[in-house]
PDB file of C-alpha atoms in Angstrom:
ATOM      1  CA  MET Z  22      -0.524   0.091  -0.064  1.00  0.00           C
ATOM      2  CA  LYS Z  23       1.771   3.308  -0.998  1.00  0.00           C
ATOM      3  CA  THR Z  24       2.266   6.000   2.553  1.00  0.00           C
ATOM      4  CA  LEU Z  25       1.437   8.890   3.281  1.00  0.00           C
ATOM      5  CA  TYR Z  26       4.971  10.549   3.915  1.00  0.00           C
ATOM      6  CA  LEU Z  27       5.283  13.893   6.438  1.00  0.00           C
ATOM      7  CA  ILE Z  28       7.831  16.002   6.320  1.00  0.00           C
ATOM      8  CA  ASP Z  29       8.250  16.891   9.915  1.00  0.00           C
ATOM      9  CA  ILE Z  30      10.253  20.373  10.658  1.00  0.00           C
ATOM     10  CA  LEU Z  31       8.787  21.434  12.980  1.00  0.00           C
ATOM     11  CA  ASP Z  32      11.585  22.156  15.632  1.00  0.00           C
ATOM     12  CA  ASP Z  33       9.730  23.227  18.911  1.00  0.00           C
ATOM     13  CA  PRO Z  34       9.808  20.984  22.231  1.00  0.00           C
ATOM     14  CA  ASP Z  35       5.992  22.150  23.016  1.00  0.00           C
ATOM     15  CA  HIS Z  36       4.414  21.173  19.710  1.00  0.00           C
ATOM     16  CA  HIS Z  37       5.921  17.637  17.822  1.00  0.00           C
ATOM     17  CA  PHE Z  38       4.172  17.956  14.254  1.00  0.00           C
ATOM     18  CA  GLU Z  39       3.474  13.798  14.209  1.00  0.00           C
ATOM     19  CA  GLN Z  40       1.867  14.338  17.449  1.00  0.00           C
ATOM     20  CA  VAL Z  41      -0.136  17.160  16.531  1.00  0.00           C
ATOM     21  CA  PHE Z  42      -1.503  15.485  12.764  1.00  0.00           C
ATOM     22  CA  GLN Z  43      -2.519  12.224  14.981  1.00  0.00           C
ATOM     23  CA  ARG Z  44      -4.401  13.858  16.995  1.00  0.00           C
ATOM     24  CA  PHE Z  45      -5.612  15.108  13.299  1.00  0.00           C
ATOM     25  CA  LEU Z  46      -6.986  12.334  12.738  1.00  0.00           C
ATOM     26  CA  ASP Z  47      -8.358  11.287  15.324  1.00  0.00           C
ATOM     27  CA  THR Z  48     -10.902  14.150  16.021  1.00  0.00           C
ATOM     28  CA  GLU Z  49     -11.771  13.953  12.431  1.00  0.00           C
ATOM     29  CA  GLU Z  50     -11.933  10.252  12.871  1.00  0.00           C
ATOM     30  CA  LEU Z  51      -9.499   9.312   9.800  1.00  0.00           C
ATOM     31  CA  SER Z  52      -7.352   6.159   9.458  1.00  0.00           C
ATOM     32  CA  ILE Z  53      -3.970   7.203   6.681  1.00  0.00           C
ATOM     33  CA  PRO Z  54      -1.500   4.833   7.259  1.00  0.00           C
ATOM     34  CA  TYR Z  55       1.535   7.427   7.008  1.00  0.00           C
ATOM     35  CA  TYR Z  56       5.412   7.513   7.812  1.00  0.00           C
ATOM     36  CA  ARG Z  57       7.255  10.467   9.300  1.00  0.00           C
ATOM     37  CA  VAL Z  58      10.122  11.817   8.227  1.00  0.00           C
ATOM     38  CA  ASP Z  59      12.845  13.875   9.742  1.00  0.00           C
ATOM     39  CA  GLY Z  60      13.220  16.459   7.650  1.00  0.00           C
ATOM     40  CA  LEU Z  61      15.954  18.627   9.881  1.00  0.00           C
ATOM     41  CA  HIS Z  62      18.554  15.696   9.436  1.00  0.00           C
ATOM     42  CA  PRO Z  63      21.481  16.034   7.991  1.00  0.00           C
ATOM     43  CA  LYS Z  64      21.390  12.195   6.125  1.00  0.00           C
ATOM     44  CA  THR Z  65      17.329  12.393   5.398  1.00  0.00           C
ATOM     45  CA  HIS Z  66      17.232  10.281   2.098  1.00  0.00           C
ATOM     46  CA  TYR Z  67      15.080  11.685  -0.143  1.00  0.00           C
ATOM     47  CA  THR Z  68      15.711   9.304  -2.582  1.00  0.00           C
ATOM     48  CA  ARG Z  69      14.105   6.236  -0.972  1.00  0.00           C
ATOM     49  CA  VAL Z  70      10.432   8.090  -0.377  1.00  0.00           C
ATOM     50  CA  LEU Z  71      10.595   8.707  -3.661  1.00  0.00           C
ATOM     51  CA  GLU Z  72      11.589   4.981  -4.839  1.00  0.00           C
ATOM     52  CA  SER Z  73       8.350   3.623  -1.998  1.00  0.00           C
ATOM     53  CA  GLN Z  74       6.352   5.382  -4.662  1.00  0.00           C
ATOM     54  CA  PRO Z  75       4.234   7.675  -1.808  1.00  0.00           C
ATOM     55  CA  THR Z  76       0.667   8.621  -2.680  1.00  0.00           C
ATOM     56  CA  GLY Z  77       1.508  11.583  -1.098  1.00  0.00           C
ATOM     57  CA  VAL Z  78       3.456  14.149   1.134  1.00  0.00           C
ATOM     58  CA  ILE Z  79       2.848  16.886   3.864  1.00  0.00           C
ATOM     59  CA  ILE Z  80       5.164  19.341   4.833  1.00  0.00           C
ATOM     60  CA  SER Z  81       5.138  20.811   8.466  1.00  0.00           C
ATOM     61  CA  GLY Z  82       6.146  24.280   9.528  1.00  0.00           C
ATOM     62  CA  SER Z  83       9.363  24.460  11.492  1.00  0.00           C
ATOM     63  CA  LEU Z  84      10.598  27.392  13.366  1.00  0.00           C
ATOM     64  CA  GLN Z  85      13.750  28.814  10.835  1.00  0.00           C
ATOM     65  CA  SER Z  86      12.934  30.790   8.023  1.00  0.00           C
ATOM     66  CA  VAL Z  87      13.498  29.515   3.993  1.00  0.00           C
ATOM     67  CA  TYR Z  88      16.114  32.499   3.174  1.00  0.00           C
ATOM     68  CA  ASP Z  89      18.526  30.802   6.086  1.00  0.00           C
ATOM     69  CA  ARG Z  90      19.266  28.039   2.973  1.00  0.00           C
ATOM     70  CA  ALA Z  91      20.481  25.385   6.045  1.00  0.00           C
ATOM     71  CA  PRO Z  92      22.186  22.316   3.851  1.00  0.00           C
ATOM     72  CA  TRP Z  93      18.238  20.116   4.774  1.00  0.00           C
ATOM     73  CA  MET Z  94      16.524  23.310   3.430  1.00  0.00           C
ATOM     74  CA  LEU Z  95      18.559  23.000   0.291  1.00  0.00           C
ATOM     75  CA  ALA Z  96      17.709  19.305   0.311  1.00  0.00           C
ATOM     76  CA  LEU Z  97      14.030  19.326   0.819  1.00  0.00           C
ATOM     77  CA  GLU Z  98      13.759  21.959  -2.216  1.00  0.00           C
ATOM     78  CA  GLU Z  99      15.014  19.237  -4.114  1.00  0.00           C
ATOM     79  CA  PHE Z 100      12.816  16.772  -3.050  1.00  0.00           C
ATOM     80  CA  ILE Z 101       9.922  18.930  -3.380  1.00  0.00           C
ATOM     81  CA  ARG Z 102      10.958  19.492  -7.642  1.00  0.00           C
ATOM     82  CA  GLU Z 103      11.539  15.738  -8.050  1.00  0.00           C
ATOM     83  CA  CYS Z 104       7.780  15.619  -6.512  1.00  0.00           C
ATOM     84  CA  HIS Z 105       6.476  18.365  -8.743  1.00  0.00           C
ATOM     85  CA  ARG Z 106       7.898  16.049 -11.608  1.00  0.00           C
ATOM     86  CA  GLN Z 107       6.540  13.117 -10.723  1.00  0.00           C
ATOM     87  CA  ASP Z 108       3.274  14.450 -10.297  1.00  0.00           C
ATOM     88  CA  ILE Z 109       3.171  13.406  -6.457  1.00  0.00           C
ATOM     89  CA  PRO Z 110       0.198  15.750  -3.971  1.00  0.00           C
ATOM     90  CA  VAL Z 111       1.936  18.090  -1.606  1.00  0.00           C
ATOM     91  CA  LEU Z 112       0.971  20.082   0.763  1.00  0.00           C
ATOM     92  CA  GLY Z 113       2.376  22.508   3.222  1.00  0.00           C
ATOM     93  CA  LEU Z 114       1.877  24.180   5.756  1.00  0.00           C
ATOM     94  CA  CYS Z 115       3.442  27.506   7.418  1.00  0.00           C
ATOM     95  CA  PHE Z 116       6.520  26.747   7.065  1.00  0.00           C
ATOM     96  CA  GLY Z 117       6.039  24.477   4.304  1.00  0.00           C
ATOM     97  CA  HIS Z 118       3.988  26.512   2.145  1.00  0.00           C
ATOM     98  CA  GLN Z 119       6.149  28.897   1.814  1.00  0.00           C
ATOM     99  CA  ILE Z 120       9.776  26.239   1.284  1.00  0.00           C
ATOM    100  CA  ILE Z 121       7.198  24.830  -1.777  1.00  0.00           C
ATOM    101  CA  ALA Z 122       6.737  28.624  -3.167  1.00  0.00           C
ATOM    102  CA  SER Z 123      11.056  28.980  -2.702  1.00  0.00           C
ATOM    103  CA  ALA Z 124      11.869  24.814  -3.691  1.00  0.00           C
ATOM    104  CA  MET Z 125       9.524  26.099  -7.604  1.00  0.00           C
ATOM    105  CA  GLY Z 126      11.202  29.808  -7.647  1.00  0.00           C
ATOM    106  CA  GLY Z 127       8.737  32.579  -5.580  1.00  0.00           C
ATOM    107  CA  THR Z 128      10.699  34.487  -3.148  1.00  0.00           C
ATOM    108  CA  VAL Z 129       9.716  34.151   0.619  1.00  0.00           C
ATOM    109  CA  GLU Z 130      10.729  37.970   2.757  1.00  0.00           C
ATOM    110  CA  THR Z 131       9.675  39.321   6.320  1.00  0.00           C
ATOM    111  CA  LEU Z 132       6.096  41.027   6.850  1.00  0.00           C
ATOM    112  CA  ARG Z 133       6.691  43.976   9.443  1.00  0.00           C
ATOM    113  CA  SER Z 134       4.850  42.165  12.504  1.00  0.00           C
ATOM    114  CA  TRP Z 135       3.485  38.879  12.795  1.00  0.00           C
ATOM    115  CA  GLU Z 136       0.406  37.500  12.088  1.00  0.00           C
ATOM    116  CA  PHE Z 137      -0.754  35.485  14.871  1.00  0.00           C
ATOM    117  CA  GLY Z 138      -3.811  34.733  15.668  1.00  0.00           C
ATOM    118  CA  VAL Z 139      -7.284  34.067  14.590  1.00  0.00           C
ATOM    119  CA  HIS Z 140      -7.084  35.753  11.551  1.00  0.00           C
ATOM    120  CA  PRO Z 141      -9.775  35.597   8.310  1.00  0.00           C
ATOM    121  CA  VAL Z 142      -8.824  34.343   4.889  1.00  0.00           C
ATOM    122  CA  PHE Z 143     -10.618  35.673   1.780  1.00  0.00           C
ATOM    123  CA  LEU Z 144     -10.544  33.113  -1.319  1.00  0.00           C
ATOM    124  CA  GLN Z 145      -9.518  34.093  -5.197  1.00  0.00           C
ATOM    125  CA  HIS Z 146     -12.413  33.338  -7.756  1.00  0.00           C
ATOM    126  CA  THR Z 147      -9.858  31.025  -9.012  1.00  0.00           C
ATOM    127  CA  ALA Z 148     -10.056  29.116  -5.668  1.00  0.00           C
ATOM    128  CA  LYS Z 149     -13.610  27.285  -6.313  1.00  0.00           C
ATOM    129  CA  THR Z 150     -12.667  24.524  -9.252  1.00  0.00           C
ATOM    130  CA  HIS Z 151      -9.274  22.914  -7.150  1.00  0.00           C
ATOM    131  CA  PRO Z 152     -10.666  19.713  -5.504  1.00  0.00           C
ATOM    132  CA  TRP Z 153      -9.236  20.336  -2.221  1.00  0.00           C
ATOM    133  CA  LEU Z 154     -10.912  23.881  -2.000  1.00  0.00           C
ATOM    134  CA  LYS Z 155     -14.269  22.092  -2.110  1.00  0.00           C
ATOM    135  CA  ASN Z 156     -16.977  23.151  -0.738  1.00  0.00           C
ATOM    136  CA  ILE Z 157     -14.838  26.080   1.050  1.00  0.00           C
ATOM    137  CA  PRO Z 158     -16.306  29.775   1.862  1.00  0.00           C
ATOM    138  CA  PRO Z 159     -15.018  32.697   0.426  1.00  0.00           C
ATOM    139  CA  GLN Z 160     -14.059  34.085   3.445  1.00  0.00           C
ATOM    140  CA  PHE Z 161     -13.045  31.377   7.058  1.00  0.00           C
ATOM    141  CA  ASP Z 162     -11.150  31.936   9.721  1.00  0.00           C
ATOM    142  CA  THR Z 163      -7.394  30.469  10.366  1.00  0.00           C
ATOM    143  CA  ILE Z 164      -4.836  29.604  13.159  1.00  0.00           C
ATOM    144  CA  GLN Z 165      -2.259  32.195  11.995  1.00  0.00           C
ATOM    145  CA  VAL Z 166       1.606  32.017  13.407  1.00  0.00           C
ATOM    146  CA  HIS Z 167       4.065  33.486  10.977  1.00  0.00           C
ATOM    147  CA  GLN Z 168       6.034  36.894  10.162  1.00  0.00           C
ATOM    148  CA  ASP Z 169       8.298  35.027   7.363  1.00  0.00           C
ATOM    149  CA  HIS Z 170       5.589  34.844   4.075  1.00  0.00           C
ATOM    150  CA  VAL Z 171       5.279  34.297   0.390  1.00  0.00           C
ATOM    151  CA  SER Z 172       6.174  38.024  -1.275  1.00  0.00           C
ATOM    152  CA  GLN Z 173       5.977  37.151  -4.702  1.00  0.00           C
ATOM    153  CA  LEU Z 174       5.125  33.636  -6.253  1.00  0.00           C
ATOM    154  CA  PRO Z 175       6.788  30.292  -8.519  1.00  0.00           C
ATOM    155  CA  PRO Z 176       5.325  31.243 -12.273  1.00  0.00           C
ATOM    156  CA  LYS Z 177       3.126  29.712 -13.076  1.00  0.00           C
ATOM    157  CA  ALA Z 178       1.546  28.814  -9.504  1.00  0.00           C
ATOM    158  CA  GLN Z 179      -1.983  30.299  -8.844  1.00  0.00           C
ATOM    159  CA  SER Z 180      -3.054  32.053  -5.335  1.00  0.00           C
ATOM    160  CA  LEU Z 181      -6.338  31.269  -4.017  1.00  0.00           C
ATOM    161  CA  ALA Z 182      -6.727  33.234  -1.179  1.00  0.00           C
ATOM    162  CA  ALA Z 183      -5.612  36.261   0.920  1.00  0.00           C
ATOM    163  CA  SER Z 184      -4.914  38.089   3.598  1.00  0.00           C
ATOM    164  CA  GLU Z 185      -5.184  41.639   5.262  1.00  0.00           C
ATOM    165  CA  LYS Z 186      -1.741  40.984   5.627  1.00  0.00           C
ATOM    166  CA  THR Z 187      -0.447  38.192   2.998  1.00  0.00           C
ATOM    167  CA  PRO Z 188      -0.845  38.621  -0.995  1.00  0.00           C
ATOM    168  CA  HIS Z 189      -0.598  34.454  -0.782  1.00  0.00           C
ATOM    169  CA  GLN Z 190      -1.937  32.466   1.756  1.00  0.00           C
ATOM    170  CA  ILE Z 191      -2.353  29.563  -0.754  1.00  0.00           C
ATOM    171  CA  PHE Z 192      -1.332  29.152  -3.832  1.00  0.00           C
ATOM    172  CA  ALA Z 193      -0.948  25.541  -6.096  1.00  0.00           C
ATOM    173  CA  LEU Z 194       1.136  24.765  -9.058  1.00  0.00           C
ATOM    174  CA  ASP Z 195       0.038  21.669 -10.670  1.00  0.00           C
ATOM    175  CA  ARG Z 196      -0.847  18.855  -7.643  1.00  0.00           C
ATOM    176  CA  LEU Z 197       1.909  21.125  -5.521  1.00  0.00           C
ATOM    177  CA  MET Z 198      -0.628  23.513  -2.512  1.00  0.00           C
ATOM    178  CA  GLY Z 199       0.915  25.558   0.565  1.00  0.00           C
ATOM    179  CA  VAL Z 200      -1.263  27.026   3.150  1.00  0.00           C
ATOM    180  CA  GLN Z 201       0.686  29.912   5.369  1.00  0.00           C
ATOM    181  CA  PHE Z 202      -1.734  28.927   7.878  1.00  0.00           C
ATOM    182  CA  HIS Z 203      -2.029  25.943   9.884  1.00  0.00           C
ATOM    183  CA  PRO Z 204      -4.450  23.722  10.075  1.00  0.00           C
ATOM    184  CA  GLU Z 205      -3.717  21.287  12.443  1.00  0.00           C
ATOM    185  CA  TYR Z 206      -3.767  23.271  15.080  1.00  0.00           C
ATOM    186  CA  THR Z 207      -5.846  24.511  17.932  1.00  0.00           C
ATOM    187  CA  VAL Z 208      -6.582  27.070  20.107  1.00  0.00           C
ATOM    188  CA  ASP Z 209      -5.120  25.731  23.042  1.00  0.00           C
ATOM    189  CA  MET Z 210      -1.729  24.989  21.073  1.00  0.00           C
ATOM    190  CA  LEU Z 211      -1.709  29.325  20.146  1.00  0.00           C
ATOM    191  CA  HIS Z 212      -2.063  30.078  24.222  1.00  0.00           C
ATOM    192  CA  THR Z 213       0.578  27.188  25.176  1.00  0.00           C
ATOM    193  CA  ILE Z 214       2.636  29.333  22.725  1.00  0.00           C
ATOM    194  CA  ILE Z 215       1.288  33.259  24.262  1.00  0.00           C
ATOM    195  CA  ARG Z 216       3.116  31.917  27.518  1.00  0.00           C
ATOM    196  CA  LYS Z 217       6.273  30.666  25.979  1.00  0.00           C
ATOM    197  CA  ARG Z 218       6.870  33.814  23.647  1.00  0.00           C
ATOM    198  CA  HIS Z 219       3.957  35.965  24.204  1.00  0.00           C
ATOM    199  CA  GLN Z 220       7.057  39.023  24.135  1.00  0.00           C
ATOM    200  CA  LYS Z 221       8.157  38.602  20.404  1.00  0.00           C
ATOM    201  CA  PHE Z 222       4.293  39.882  19.420  1.00  0.00           C
ATOM    202  CA  VAL Z 223       4.232  42.807  21.613  1.00  0.00           C
ATOM    203  CA  ASP Z 224       8.245  43.905  20.090  1.00  0.00           C
ATOM    204  CA  LYS Z 225       7.996  42.702  16.597  1.00  0.00           C
ATOM    205  CA  GLY Z 226       3.421  43.709  17.334  1.00  0.00           C
ATOM    206  CA  PRO Z 227       1.009  42.882  15.679  1.00  0.00           C
ATOM    207  CA  PHE Z 228      -0.197  43.758  19.826  1.00  0.00           C
ATOM    208  CA  THR Z 229       0.910  46.445  22.219  1.00  0.00           C
ATOM    209  CA  SER Z 230       0.855  44.773  25.064  1.00  0.00           C
ATOM    210  CA  ASP Z 231       0.577  41.563  26.660  1.00  0.00           C
ATOM    211  CA  VAL Z 232      -2.737  43.190  28.262  1.00  0.00           C
ATOM    212  CA  HIS Z 233      -4.194  44.241  24.728  1.00  0.00           C
ATOM    213  CA  LEU Z 234      -2.253  39.872  23.299  1.00  0.00           C
ATOM    214  CA  GLN Z 235      -4.580  38.182  26.583  1.00  0.00           C
ATOM    215  CA  ALA Z 236      -7.619  40.306  25.935  1.00  0.00           C
ATOM    216  CA  VAL Z 237      -7.728  39.181  22.279  1.00  0.00           C
ATOM    217  CA  ALA Z 238      -6.953  35.832  23.072  1.00  0.00           C
ATOM    218  CA  GLN Z 239      -9.594  34.773  25.557  1.00  0.00           C
ATOM    219  CA  HIS Z 240     -12.129  35.472  22.083  1.00  0.00           C
ATOM    220  CA  TRP Z 241     -10.623  32.483  19.976  1.00  0.00           C
ATOM    221  CA  THR Z 242     -12.030  29.743  19.152  1.00  0.00           C
ATOM    222  CA  LEU Z 243     -11.335  27.260  17.017  1.00  0.00           C
ATOM    223  CA  PRO Z 244     -11.467  27.231  12.811  1.00  0.00           C
ATOM    224  CA  GLU Z 245     -12.984  24.135  11.171  1.00  0.00           C
ATOM    225  CA  THR Z 246     -12.734  25.420   7.562  1.00  0.00           C
ATOM    226  CA  PRO Z 247      -8.929  25.302   8.020  1.00  0.00           C
ATOM    227  CA  ARG Z 248      -9.573  21.827   8.636  1.00  0.00           C
ATOM    228  CA  GLN Z 249     -12.335  20.352   6.479  1.00  0.00           C
ATOM    229  CA  ILE Z 250      -8.670  22.065   3.021  1.00  0.00           C
ATOM    230  CA  LEU Z 251      -6.397  19.113   4.978  1.00  0.00           C
ATOM    231  CA  LYS Z 252      -9.270  16.738   5.436  1.00  0.00           C
ATOM    232  CA  ASN Z 253     -10.002  17.602   1.438  1.00  0.00           C
ATOM    233  CA  PHE Z 254      -6.346  17.010   0.406  1.00  0.00           C
ATOM    234  CA  LEU Z 255      -6.273  13.242   2.748  1.00  0.00           C
ATOM    235  CA  LEU Z 256      -9.347  12.039   1.179  1.00  0.00           C
ATOM    236  CA  GLU Z 257      -8.246  12.036  -2.132  1.00  0.00           C
ATOM    237  CA  LEU Z 258      -5.172  10.236  -1.190  1.00  0.00           C
ATOM    238  CA  ILE Z 259      -7.552   7.549  -0.044  1.00  0.00           C
ATOM    239  CA  SER Z 260     -10.472   7.652  -2.124  1.00  0.00           C
ATOM    240  CA  PRO Z 261     -10.413   4.564  -4.672  1.00  0.00           C
TER     241      PRO Z 261
END
């Protein structure tokens, strides 16, 4: 049986991507075989992944920045390009979204302030026909945890959604897709991030003080629509 691969580059001690992903599957009552690959390991063998003919690939978020050009990032970018050549479906989440864009010729830059918390995203009219965006409304809330963003799309890529701060919240290039938000996250995870890293959202914005951050955060609720996008991707992989 072909297997879904998780390229795990989430170097966050508070949130292990495999655990977060498994919790998503359990909550959505999905049973999908997958294999975790340590994308941060300097000797990750992507050739073996490709030889196994994966049914699809998900690339996690990360605390790193794409433009730092670490060796593991360059290896991952070559793997993404090979997935594209072989028409393997790939979904990138947050950093995964950014490194897909970089691998295919786009540009990733830093915003003036963080986009953090629960924020609305607006679909482009071109998004209506994409199978992974089936039954997604034109406006929906998302969980955002990023300061870097895709400022310029790769050649031939389509921008499918935007937010007030970010012009390319979703983009697609053939069977590659990146989403800047976190469909796998929960509001509890946001509150954990606030407890550990609240000062950065005050120092660099968008919040002016801890009081401001806490006043807004207490009203956040879990957005369901982004979870449907991840679910659509997974269901396409297992459908006959």
